[in-house]
Tab-separated table of C-alpha atoms in Angstrom:
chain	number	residue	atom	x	y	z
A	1073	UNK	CA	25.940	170.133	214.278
A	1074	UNK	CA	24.517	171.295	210.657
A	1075	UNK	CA	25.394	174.552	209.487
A	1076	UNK	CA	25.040	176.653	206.785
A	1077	UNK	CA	26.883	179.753	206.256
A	1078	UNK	CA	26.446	182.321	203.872
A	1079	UNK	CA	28.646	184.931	202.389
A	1080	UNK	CA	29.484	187.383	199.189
A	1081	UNK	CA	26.378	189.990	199.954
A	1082	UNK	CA	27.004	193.461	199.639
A	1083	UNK	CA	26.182	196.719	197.313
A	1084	UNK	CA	26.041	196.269	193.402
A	1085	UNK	CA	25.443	198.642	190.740
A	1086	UNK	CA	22.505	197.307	188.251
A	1087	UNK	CA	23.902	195.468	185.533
A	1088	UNK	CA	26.403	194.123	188.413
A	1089	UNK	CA	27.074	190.814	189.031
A	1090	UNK	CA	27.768	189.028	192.937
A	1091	UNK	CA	28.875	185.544	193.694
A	1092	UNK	CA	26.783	184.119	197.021
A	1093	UNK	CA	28.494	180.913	198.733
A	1094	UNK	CA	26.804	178.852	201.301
A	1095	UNK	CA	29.754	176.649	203.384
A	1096	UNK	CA	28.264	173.844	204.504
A	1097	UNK	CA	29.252	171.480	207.336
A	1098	UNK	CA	27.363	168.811	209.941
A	1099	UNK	CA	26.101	166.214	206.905
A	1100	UNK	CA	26.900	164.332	203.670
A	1101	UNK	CA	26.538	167.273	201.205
A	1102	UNK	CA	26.966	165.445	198.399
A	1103	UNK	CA	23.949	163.619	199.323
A	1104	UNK	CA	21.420	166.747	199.565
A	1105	UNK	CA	19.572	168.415	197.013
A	1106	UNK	CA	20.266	172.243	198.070
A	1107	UNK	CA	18.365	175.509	196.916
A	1108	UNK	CA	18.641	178.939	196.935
A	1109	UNK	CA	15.736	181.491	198.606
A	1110	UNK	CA	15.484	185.055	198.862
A	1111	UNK	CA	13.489	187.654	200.481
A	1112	UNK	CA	12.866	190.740	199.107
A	1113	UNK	CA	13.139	193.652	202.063
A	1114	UNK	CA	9.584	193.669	204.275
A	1115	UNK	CA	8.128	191.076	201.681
A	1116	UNK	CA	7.696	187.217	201.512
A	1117	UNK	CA	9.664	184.088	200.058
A	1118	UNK	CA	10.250	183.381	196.854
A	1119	UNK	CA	12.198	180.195	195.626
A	1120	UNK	CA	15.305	180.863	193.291
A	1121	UNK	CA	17.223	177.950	192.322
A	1122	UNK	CA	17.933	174.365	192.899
A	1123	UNK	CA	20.802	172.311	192.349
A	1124	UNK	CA	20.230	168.663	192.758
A	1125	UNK	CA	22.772	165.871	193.410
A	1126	UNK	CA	25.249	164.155	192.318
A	1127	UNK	CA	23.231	160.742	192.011
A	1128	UNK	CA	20.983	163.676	190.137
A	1129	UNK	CA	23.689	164.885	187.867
A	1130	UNK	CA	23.496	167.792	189.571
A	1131	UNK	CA	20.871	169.394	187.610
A	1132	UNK	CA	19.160	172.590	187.961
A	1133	UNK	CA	15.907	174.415	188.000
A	1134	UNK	CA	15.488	178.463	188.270
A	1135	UNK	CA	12.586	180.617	189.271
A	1136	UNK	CA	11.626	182.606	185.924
A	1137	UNK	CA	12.696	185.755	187.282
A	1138	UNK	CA	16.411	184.440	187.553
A	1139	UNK	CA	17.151	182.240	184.740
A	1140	UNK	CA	19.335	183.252	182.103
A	1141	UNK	CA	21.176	185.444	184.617
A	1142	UNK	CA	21.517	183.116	187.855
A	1143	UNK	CA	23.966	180.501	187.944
A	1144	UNK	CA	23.666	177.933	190.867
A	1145	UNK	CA	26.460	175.245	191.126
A	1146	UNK	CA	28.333	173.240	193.712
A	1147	UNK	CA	31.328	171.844	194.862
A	1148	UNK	CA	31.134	168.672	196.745
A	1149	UNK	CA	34.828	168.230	197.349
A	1150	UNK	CA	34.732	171.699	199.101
A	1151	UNK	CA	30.973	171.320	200.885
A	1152	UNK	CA	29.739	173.994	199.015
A	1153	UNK	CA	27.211	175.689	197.134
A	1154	UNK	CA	27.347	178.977	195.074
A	1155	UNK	CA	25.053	181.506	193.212
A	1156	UNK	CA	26.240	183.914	190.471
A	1157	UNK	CA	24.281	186.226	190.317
A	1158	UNK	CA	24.889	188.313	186.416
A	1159	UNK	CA	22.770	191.346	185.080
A	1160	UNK	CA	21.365	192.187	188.356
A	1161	UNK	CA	17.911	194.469	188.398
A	1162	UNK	CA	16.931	196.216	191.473
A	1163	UNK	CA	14.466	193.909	192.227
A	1164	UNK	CA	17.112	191.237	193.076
A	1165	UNK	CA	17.540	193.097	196.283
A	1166	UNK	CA	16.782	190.987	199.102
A	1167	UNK	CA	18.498	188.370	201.543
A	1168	UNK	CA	19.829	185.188	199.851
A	1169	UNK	CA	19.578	181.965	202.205
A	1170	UNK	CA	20.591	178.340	201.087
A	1171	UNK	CA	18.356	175.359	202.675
A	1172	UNK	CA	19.397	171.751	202.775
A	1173	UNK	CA	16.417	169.860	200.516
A	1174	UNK	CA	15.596	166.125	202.052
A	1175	UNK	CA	13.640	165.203	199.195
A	1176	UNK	CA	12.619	161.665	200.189
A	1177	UNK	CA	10.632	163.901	202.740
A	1178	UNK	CA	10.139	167.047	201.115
A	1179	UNK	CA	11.528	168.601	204.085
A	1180	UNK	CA	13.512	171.564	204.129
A	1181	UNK	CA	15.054	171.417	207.530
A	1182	UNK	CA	18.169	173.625	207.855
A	1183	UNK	CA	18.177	177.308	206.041
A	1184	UNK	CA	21.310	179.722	206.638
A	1185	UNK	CA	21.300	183.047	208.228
A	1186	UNK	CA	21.175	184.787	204.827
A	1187	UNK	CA	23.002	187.119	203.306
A	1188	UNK	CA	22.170	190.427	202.080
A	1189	UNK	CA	22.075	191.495	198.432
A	1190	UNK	CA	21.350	195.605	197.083
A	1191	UNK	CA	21.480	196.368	194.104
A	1192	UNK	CA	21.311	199.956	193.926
A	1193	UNK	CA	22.932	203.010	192.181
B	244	UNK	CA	2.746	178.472	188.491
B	245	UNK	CA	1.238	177.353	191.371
B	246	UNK	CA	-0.345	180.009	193.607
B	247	UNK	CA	-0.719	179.309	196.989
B	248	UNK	CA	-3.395	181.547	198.824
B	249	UNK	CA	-2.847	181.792	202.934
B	250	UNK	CA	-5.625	183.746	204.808
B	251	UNK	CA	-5.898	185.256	206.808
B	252	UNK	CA	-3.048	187.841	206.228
B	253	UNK	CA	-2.646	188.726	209.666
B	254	UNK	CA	-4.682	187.551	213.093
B	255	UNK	CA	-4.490	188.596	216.546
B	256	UNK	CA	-5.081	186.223	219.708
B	257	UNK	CA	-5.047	185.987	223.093
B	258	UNK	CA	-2.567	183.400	224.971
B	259	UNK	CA	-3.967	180.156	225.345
B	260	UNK	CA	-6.482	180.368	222.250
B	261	UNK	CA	-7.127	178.137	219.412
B	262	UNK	CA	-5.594	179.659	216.343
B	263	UNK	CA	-5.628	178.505	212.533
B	264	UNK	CA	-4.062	179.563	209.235
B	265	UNK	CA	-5.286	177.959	205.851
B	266	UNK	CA	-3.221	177.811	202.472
B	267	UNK	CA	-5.014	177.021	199.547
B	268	UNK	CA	-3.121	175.754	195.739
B	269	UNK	CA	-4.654	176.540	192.675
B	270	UNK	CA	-4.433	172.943	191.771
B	271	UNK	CA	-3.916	169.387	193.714
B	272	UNK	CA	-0.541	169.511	195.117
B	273	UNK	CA	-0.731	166.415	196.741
B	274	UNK	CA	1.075	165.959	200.049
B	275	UNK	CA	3.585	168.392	198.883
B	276	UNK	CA	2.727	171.289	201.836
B	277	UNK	CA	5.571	172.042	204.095
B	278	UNK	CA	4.846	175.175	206.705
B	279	UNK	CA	7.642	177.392	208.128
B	280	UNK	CA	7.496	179.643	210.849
B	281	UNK	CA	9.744	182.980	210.126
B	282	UNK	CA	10.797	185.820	213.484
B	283	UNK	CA	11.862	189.244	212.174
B	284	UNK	CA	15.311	189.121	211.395
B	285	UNK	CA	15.603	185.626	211.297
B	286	UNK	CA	15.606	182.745	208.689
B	287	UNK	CA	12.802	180.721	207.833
B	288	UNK	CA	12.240	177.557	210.686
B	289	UNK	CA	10.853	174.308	209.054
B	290	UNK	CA	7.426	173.363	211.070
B	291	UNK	CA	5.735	171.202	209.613
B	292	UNK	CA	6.475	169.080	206.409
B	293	UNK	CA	4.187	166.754	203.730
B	294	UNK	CA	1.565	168.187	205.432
B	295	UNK	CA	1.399	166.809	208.814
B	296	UNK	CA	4.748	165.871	209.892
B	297	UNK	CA	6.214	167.839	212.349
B	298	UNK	CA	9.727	169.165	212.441
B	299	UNK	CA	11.916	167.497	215.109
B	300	UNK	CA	11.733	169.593	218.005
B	301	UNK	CA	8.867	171.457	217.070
B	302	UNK	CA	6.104	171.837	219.696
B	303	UNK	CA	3.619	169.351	219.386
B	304	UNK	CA	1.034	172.493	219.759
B	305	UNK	CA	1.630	172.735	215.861
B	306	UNK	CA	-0.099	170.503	213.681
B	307	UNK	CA	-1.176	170.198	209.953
B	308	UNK	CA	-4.095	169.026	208.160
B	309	UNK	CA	-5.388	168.951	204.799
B	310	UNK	CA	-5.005	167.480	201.289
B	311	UNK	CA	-5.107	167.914	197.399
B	312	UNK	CA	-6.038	172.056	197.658
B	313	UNK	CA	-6.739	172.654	200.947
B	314	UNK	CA	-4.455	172.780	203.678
B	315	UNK	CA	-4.696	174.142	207.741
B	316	UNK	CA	-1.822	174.919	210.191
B	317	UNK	CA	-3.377	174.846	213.678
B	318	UNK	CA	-1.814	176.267	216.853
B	319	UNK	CA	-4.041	174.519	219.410
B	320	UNK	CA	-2.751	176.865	222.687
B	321	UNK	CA	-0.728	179.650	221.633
B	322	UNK	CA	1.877	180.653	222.830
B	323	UNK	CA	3.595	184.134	223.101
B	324	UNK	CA	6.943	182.609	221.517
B	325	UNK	CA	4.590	181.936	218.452
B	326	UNK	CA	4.499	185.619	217.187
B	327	UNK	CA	5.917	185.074	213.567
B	328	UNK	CA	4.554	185.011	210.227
B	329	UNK	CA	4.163	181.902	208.776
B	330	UNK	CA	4.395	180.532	205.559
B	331	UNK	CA	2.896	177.485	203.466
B	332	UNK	CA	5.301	175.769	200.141
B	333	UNK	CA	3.939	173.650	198.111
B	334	UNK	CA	7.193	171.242	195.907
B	335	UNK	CA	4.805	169.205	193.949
B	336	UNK	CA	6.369	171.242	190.811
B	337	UNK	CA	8.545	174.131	189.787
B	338	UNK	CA	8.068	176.716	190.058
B	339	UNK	CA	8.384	175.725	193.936
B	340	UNK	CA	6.278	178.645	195.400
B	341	UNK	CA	5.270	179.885	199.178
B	342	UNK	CA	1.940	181.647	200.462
B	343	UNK	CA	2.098	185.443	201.148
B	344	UNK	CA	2.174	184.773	204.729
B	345	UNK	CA	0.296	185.309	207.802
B	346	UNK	CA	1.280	187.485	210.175
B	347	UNK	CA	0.358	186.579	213.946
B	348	UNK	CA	0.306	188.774	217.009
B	349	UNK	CA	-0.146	188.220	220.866
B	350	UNK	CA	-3.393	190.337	222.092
């Protein structure tokens, strides 16, 4: 069975920083390109990050709003993905869920349950 | 960017009608339209991807149509399970970006 499983939410300060993890476990991570989502409270989706695959060099790509302060990486020994999260504005505040990315299909097929980020004083 | 436009925003039917959301890119994205399907509280649920496939397990109710700018999610005979709002992607480049949603209620 294919899960994902996030974890690290919680309450920061602005100017904070959070580490997210997504454990992964039911495929070949390695194989997967995986990506990061949030959703700000009451509002819609917006992409964040992407870290592609080994075969890939496991390069990235960020949303605007994120990069220079988002940090997506991976561990493929340890089935799992991670997103620091450094200078964080109140408008980070919304649930973080990892997907797994088929991209020979451009499907998007298994999300995690999320996991809740405020950033709030 | 990309923006992709859904309409309408929200839509109310009756069990057992005919019911269909539209996304539109601001430029040819080719097949690159995946739909999701989102219940409060929940995460996102893959429906439909590269514009017509359809999710294993996913009622075959569901289907999508379209191409280059245009794209339709049609629910052929709601359902009451199918209360959600639901979302369009498009991948063909990053930014990847999602449609504001449409919001769907059982009369």
């Amino acid at each position: 069975e294919v899960q994902l499983v996030e974890s690290g939410g919680g309450l920061v300060q602005p100017g904070g920083c959070l580490r997210l993890s997504c454990a992964v476990s039911g495929f070949i991570f390695s194989d997967h390109y995986m990506d990061w989502v949030r959703q700000a409270p009451g509002k819609g989706l917006e992409w964040v990050a992407r870290s592609r695959n080994k075969a890939n060099n496991y390069t990235t790509e960020y949303a605007a709003s994120v990069k220079g302060r988002f940090t997506i990486s991976r561990d493929d020994s340890k089935n799992s993905l991670d997103l620091q999260m450094n200078s964080l504005k109140t408008e980070d505040t919304a649930v973080y869920y990892c997907r797994r990315v088929v991209v020979s299909t451009s499907n998007y097929d298994y999300w995690g349950q999320g996991a809740l980020v405020t950033v709030s004083s | 960017d990309i923006q992709m436009t859904q309409s309408p925003s929200s839509l109310s039917a009756s069990v057992g009608d005919r019911v269909t959301i539209t996304c539109r890119a601001s430029q040819d994205i080719g097949n690159y339209l995946t739909w999701f399907q989102q219940k409060p509280g929940k995460a996102p649920r893959s429906l439909i991807y590269t514009v017509s496939t359809l999710q294993s397990g996913v009622p075959s109710r569901f289907s999508g149509s379209g191409s280059g700018t245009d794209f339709a999610l049609t629910i052929s005979s709601l359902q009451p399970e199918d209360s959600a709002v639901y979302y369009c992607q498009q991948s063909e480049s990053y930014p990847i970006t999602f449609g504001g949603g449409t919001k769907v209620e059982i009369k």
